[in-house]
C-alpha positions as a printed Julia matrix, in Angstrom:
303×3 Matrix{Float64}:
 128.86   73.47  126.81
 128.16   76.05  129.74
 129.71   75.51  132.4
 128.22   74.3   135.84
 127.0    77.51  137.6
 127.01   80.0   134.71
 124.74   81.02  133.31
 124.12   80.69  129.03
 124.56   83.13  126.9
 123.7    83.12  122.93
 127.14   82.2   122.04
 126.72   78.79  124.32
 123.69   77.39  123.34
 123.48   74.55  120.76
 124.04   75.23  117.52
 120.39   74.48  116.69
 118.91   77.22  119.2
 121.38   80.28  117.75
 119.86   79.28  114.01
 116.4    79.55  115.13
 117.26   83.01  117.24
 119.17   83.99  114.16
 115.77   82.87  111.66
 113.61   84.96  113.78
 116.01   88.33  114.02
 116.66   88.0   110.36
 112.92   86.93  109.33
 112.2    89.28  106.24
 109.74   91.95  107.26
 107.99   94.68  105.51
 109.87   97.22  107.59
 113.19   95.6   105.83
 112.46   96.23  101.98
 110.93   99.98  102.08
 114.5   101.16  101.58
 115.29  103.15   98.6
 119.56  103.28   98.13
 121.02  106.44   95.94
 124.37  106.52   97.63
 126.72  106.2    94.73
 129.0   103.24   96.89
 127.48   99.65   96.91
 124.55   99.15   98.95
 125.54   95.52   99.4
 129.39   96.32  100.98
 126.97   98.9   103.34
 124.93   95.39  104.52
 127.96   93.55  104.97
 130.22   95.75  106.13
 127.71   97.5   108.2
 129.48  101.0   107.73
 128.25  104.04  108.08
 127.46  105.7   104.27
 125.11  107.9   103.54
 121.89  106.54  102.98
 118.31  107.82  102.41
 114.6   106.53  103.36
 111.46  107.55  102.8
 110.74  107.34  106.32
 113.7   108.16  108.43
 116.47  110.88  109.24
 119.54  109.61  109.31
 121.96  112.08  111.38
 124.16  110.29  114.1
 120.9   110.77  116.62
 118.68  108.99  114.94
 117.21  105.62  116.23
 118.6   103.02  115.45
 115.83  101.49  114.25
 115.19  104.0   111.6
 118.67  103.55  109.68
 118.64  101.5   106.65
 119.0    97.29  107.54
 119.18   98.22  111.35
 117.89   94.43  111.39
 121.33   93.71  109.93
 123.21   95.53  113.15
 123.44   92.54  115.17
 126.07   91.42  112.56
 128.43   93.66  114.12
 128.48   92.26  117.5
 130.82   89.47  117.26
 133.13   87.9   114.38
 131.22   84.63  115.55
 128.25   85.85  114.8
 128.94   87.29  111.56
 130.34   84.1   111.04
 127.27   81.74  111.42
 124.06   84.33  110.44
 125.93   86.42  107.69
 124.82   84.61  105.1
 121.29   83.74  106.64
 121.26   87.37  107.3
 121.4    88.48  103.9
 119.58   85.96  101.76
 116.29   87.53  104.32
 116.83   91.38  102.68
 115.31   92.64  100.1
 117.65   95.4    98.64
 115.98   98.25   96.6
 118.48   99.04   93.21
 118.59  102.33   91.61
 118.44  102.02   88.34
 121.8   102.6    87.22
 122.14   99.03   88.1
 120.34   97.95   85.6
 123.85   98.15   83.2
 125.53   94.56   83.9
 128.78   96.46   83.91
 127.51   99.07   86.77
 126.7    96.01   89.1
 129.87   94.34   88.54
 131.97   97.67   89.79
 129.46   97.98   92.82
 129.61   94.45   93.65
 133.07   92.89   92.92
 133.67   93.26   96.53
 131.98   90.63   98.13
 132.88   86.73   97.42
 130.82   84.77   94.87
 129.62   83.03   98.17
 128.12   86.33   99.43
 126.33   87.56   95.75
 124.75   84.47   96.32
 123.12   84.75   98.8
 121.59   87.88   97.83
 117.99   86.32   96.57
 115.63   88.88   96.75
 116.32   92.58   94.44
 114.55   95.07   93.77
 114.63   97.15   90.89
 113.19  100.85   90.23
 113.94  102.39   86.6
 112.66  104.52   83.83
 111.64  102.35   81.12
 114.71  103.45   78.89
 116.95  102.12   81.45
 115.34   99.01   81.64
 116.23   98.13   78.02
 119.26   97.2    79.79
 117.27   93.4    80.76
 116.89   92.39   77.36
 119.68   94.07   75.51
 122.56   93.11   78.26
 121.64   91.03   80.48
 122.55   87.96   78.53
 119.5    86.25   80.33
 120.98   86.4    83.57
 119.58   88.55   86.08
 122.29   91.86   85.94
 124.19   89.8    83.85
 126.26   88.03   86.54
 126.6    84.32   86.7
 126.82   83.94   90.89
 123.12   84.94   90.87
 120.41   82.8    91.73
 117.34   84.95   92.92
 114.3    83.86   94.13
 112.66   86.56   93.6
 113.06   89.61   91.61
 110.6    92.81   91.08
 110.62   95.32   89.14
 109.33   99.03   89.52
 108.65  100.87   85.95
 108.72  104.93   86.73
 107.48  106.58   84.07
 108.79  109.06   81.74
 109.71  112.66   82.39
 107.58  113.79   79.11
 104.53  112.14   81.25
 104.13  115.39   83.47
 103.8   117.39   80.24
 100.63  118.07   78.32
 101.71  115.25   76.4
 101.79  112.81   79.39
  99.09  110.73   77.28
 100.79  109.99   74.27
 104.13  109.03   76.42
 102.94  106.65   78.09
 101.28  104.83   75.36
 104.09  104.7    73.64
 106.13  103.38   76.82
 103.76  100.85   77.1
 104.45   99.14   74.1
 108.59   99.68   75.11
 107.82   98.11   78.67
 105.61   95.04   77.13
 108.68   94.64   74.52
 111.18   94.6    77.5
 109.53   92.04   79.63
 108.5    90.03   76.76
 112.31   89.64   75.24
 113.59   89.71   78.74
 111.0    86.4    79.93
 111.89   84.27   77.46
 115.3    83.35   78.08
 115.43   84.42   81.69
 117.34   82.1    83.99
 118.8    81.72   87.81
 115.12   83.39   88.76
 112.56   81.59   89.65
 109.79   85.23   90.23
 110.23   87.94   88.8
 107.33   90.39   90.06
 106.53   94.04   87.9
 104.69   96.17   89.91
 102.73   99.54   89.4
 102.57  101.98   92.1
 100.07  104.14   90.83
 102.91  105.67   88.08
 101.13  104.54   85.69
  97.18  104.91   85.17
  95.04  101.68   84.9
  93.94  102.14   81.02
  97.98  101.99   80.05
  98.86   99.29   82.89
  96.58   97.09   81.46
  97.8    97.71   77.67
 101.38   96.5    79.31
  99.86   93.34   80.47
  97.74   92.6    77.31
 100.82   93.2    74.18
 103.42   91.22   76.73
 100.56   88.28   76.87
 100.25   88.4    72.74
 103.81   88.87   72.12
 104.3    85.67   74.8
 101.53   83.68   73.18
 103.44   84.52   69.46
 107.11   83.58   70.55
 106.32   79.92   72.31
 102.37   79.56   72.16
 100.17   78.51   74.83
 102.66   76.45   76.73
 106.13   78.34   76.75
 107.73   77.43   80.26
 106.53   80.63   81.71
 103.58   80.63   83.57
 101.92   84.3    85.12
  99.83   85.19   87.82
  97.7    88.54   87.93
  96.85   91.92   87.59
  96.01   92.13   91.14
  95.19   95.34   92.75
  95.44   96.04   96.46
  95.78   98.56   99.1
  99.76  100.6    98.84
 100.52  101.17  102.49
 104.04  103.15  101.21
 101.19  105.38   98.82
 101.74  105.68   95.43
 102.0   109.29   93.25
  98.58  108.77   92.04
  95.01  109.15   94.2
  93.96  105.48   94.4
  96.73  104.52   96.96
  97.02  101.13   94.95
  99.69   98.85   93.63
  98.95   96.4    90.53
 101.5    93.3    90.22
 101.81   90.56   88.02
 103.92   88.17   88.62
 106.0    85.72   86.07
 107.34   82.36   87.23
 109.89   80.47   85.56
 111.08   76.98   85.84
 110.45   73.16   85.04
 107.58   71.82   87.13
 106.0    75.13   88.39
 102.89   75.07   89.42
 101.94   78.6    90.35
 100.37   81.13   88.18
  98.41   79.95   84.8
  99.98   79.11   81.33
 100.29   81.65   78.8
  97.41   80.49   76.62
  94.5    80.17   79.69
  95.23   83.91   80.13
  95.49   85.04   76.58
  91.89   82.61   76.63
  90.68   84.83   79.28
  91.16   88.06   77.77
  90.01   87.61   74.87
  86.47   86.64   76.8
  87.3    82.75   75.99
  87.57   81.36   79.7
  87.57   77.64   78.75
  88.13   77.54   75.72
  90.72   75.17   74.52
  94.03   77.69   74.0
  94.99   75.38   70.69
  92.05   76.93   68.92
  92.77   80.32   70.25
  96.36   80.08   68.69
  94.5    78.87   65.36
  92.61   81.89   65.73
  95.0    84.41   66.11
  97.45   82.87   63.36
  94.52   83.62   61.25
  94.41   86.81   61.95
  91.36   86.79   64.72
  91.5    88.83   67.75
  93.61   91.99   68.95
């Protein structure tokens, strides 16, 4: 309650109004998700404690005289104002921030080492993670995660974004062969991961011009046929895409486009299509009974 005659401050406003203000300040925006973390220390500790660790942004300098808005996770700076604001809004702020992780964090042991400073509650507040990694590093998803995101039981992700990167050999004269080989490997990794993944509601897989359109189409088709062979037309995983859209950050190719597809998990999920429906579309048999297609594939008909 504000004493009579004194102007109200943020901390004297009713809790409902403070929560509305926190929701506005910490709302997810594209500007809050563009940072790629290259520092060896924990990005989560940086975000929570707001220290001055050196992180790298593709768009701004991190020198001392840089504009505050140009610093990584600048939107979390209000958490530094006082203990009450930090206590009231930290978990909300963290749950509305997408963290970009380096490939080293694919490995559960490395992820654990760099997040062990966080309490279970704070780690559970992280709901949106983006992982950029070369395909060999992504093998940890199906080999080491044990059906949990980053192998950590405390994570409950609303969205996990994967950005596969091309191998070094892709820049050589053997680039096309390397891409084709990696396409099958990536489809295998994703298929094996999606079969049992838990504690994740949505996975988005992005191709920001790193792979040629034909190679990315091969990844998508191979993934679907793997899922179809494993679980049939309805295997508890639904798909949406692929979709092409403008790439505001720019890609390494000339088209400047991002191609993505999304995968949805969980009982009662209605977004996307069942695997059988999408396989029929890929075979040019849209509208066909998926069971007929399943029998045809079992008989050796189709790709």
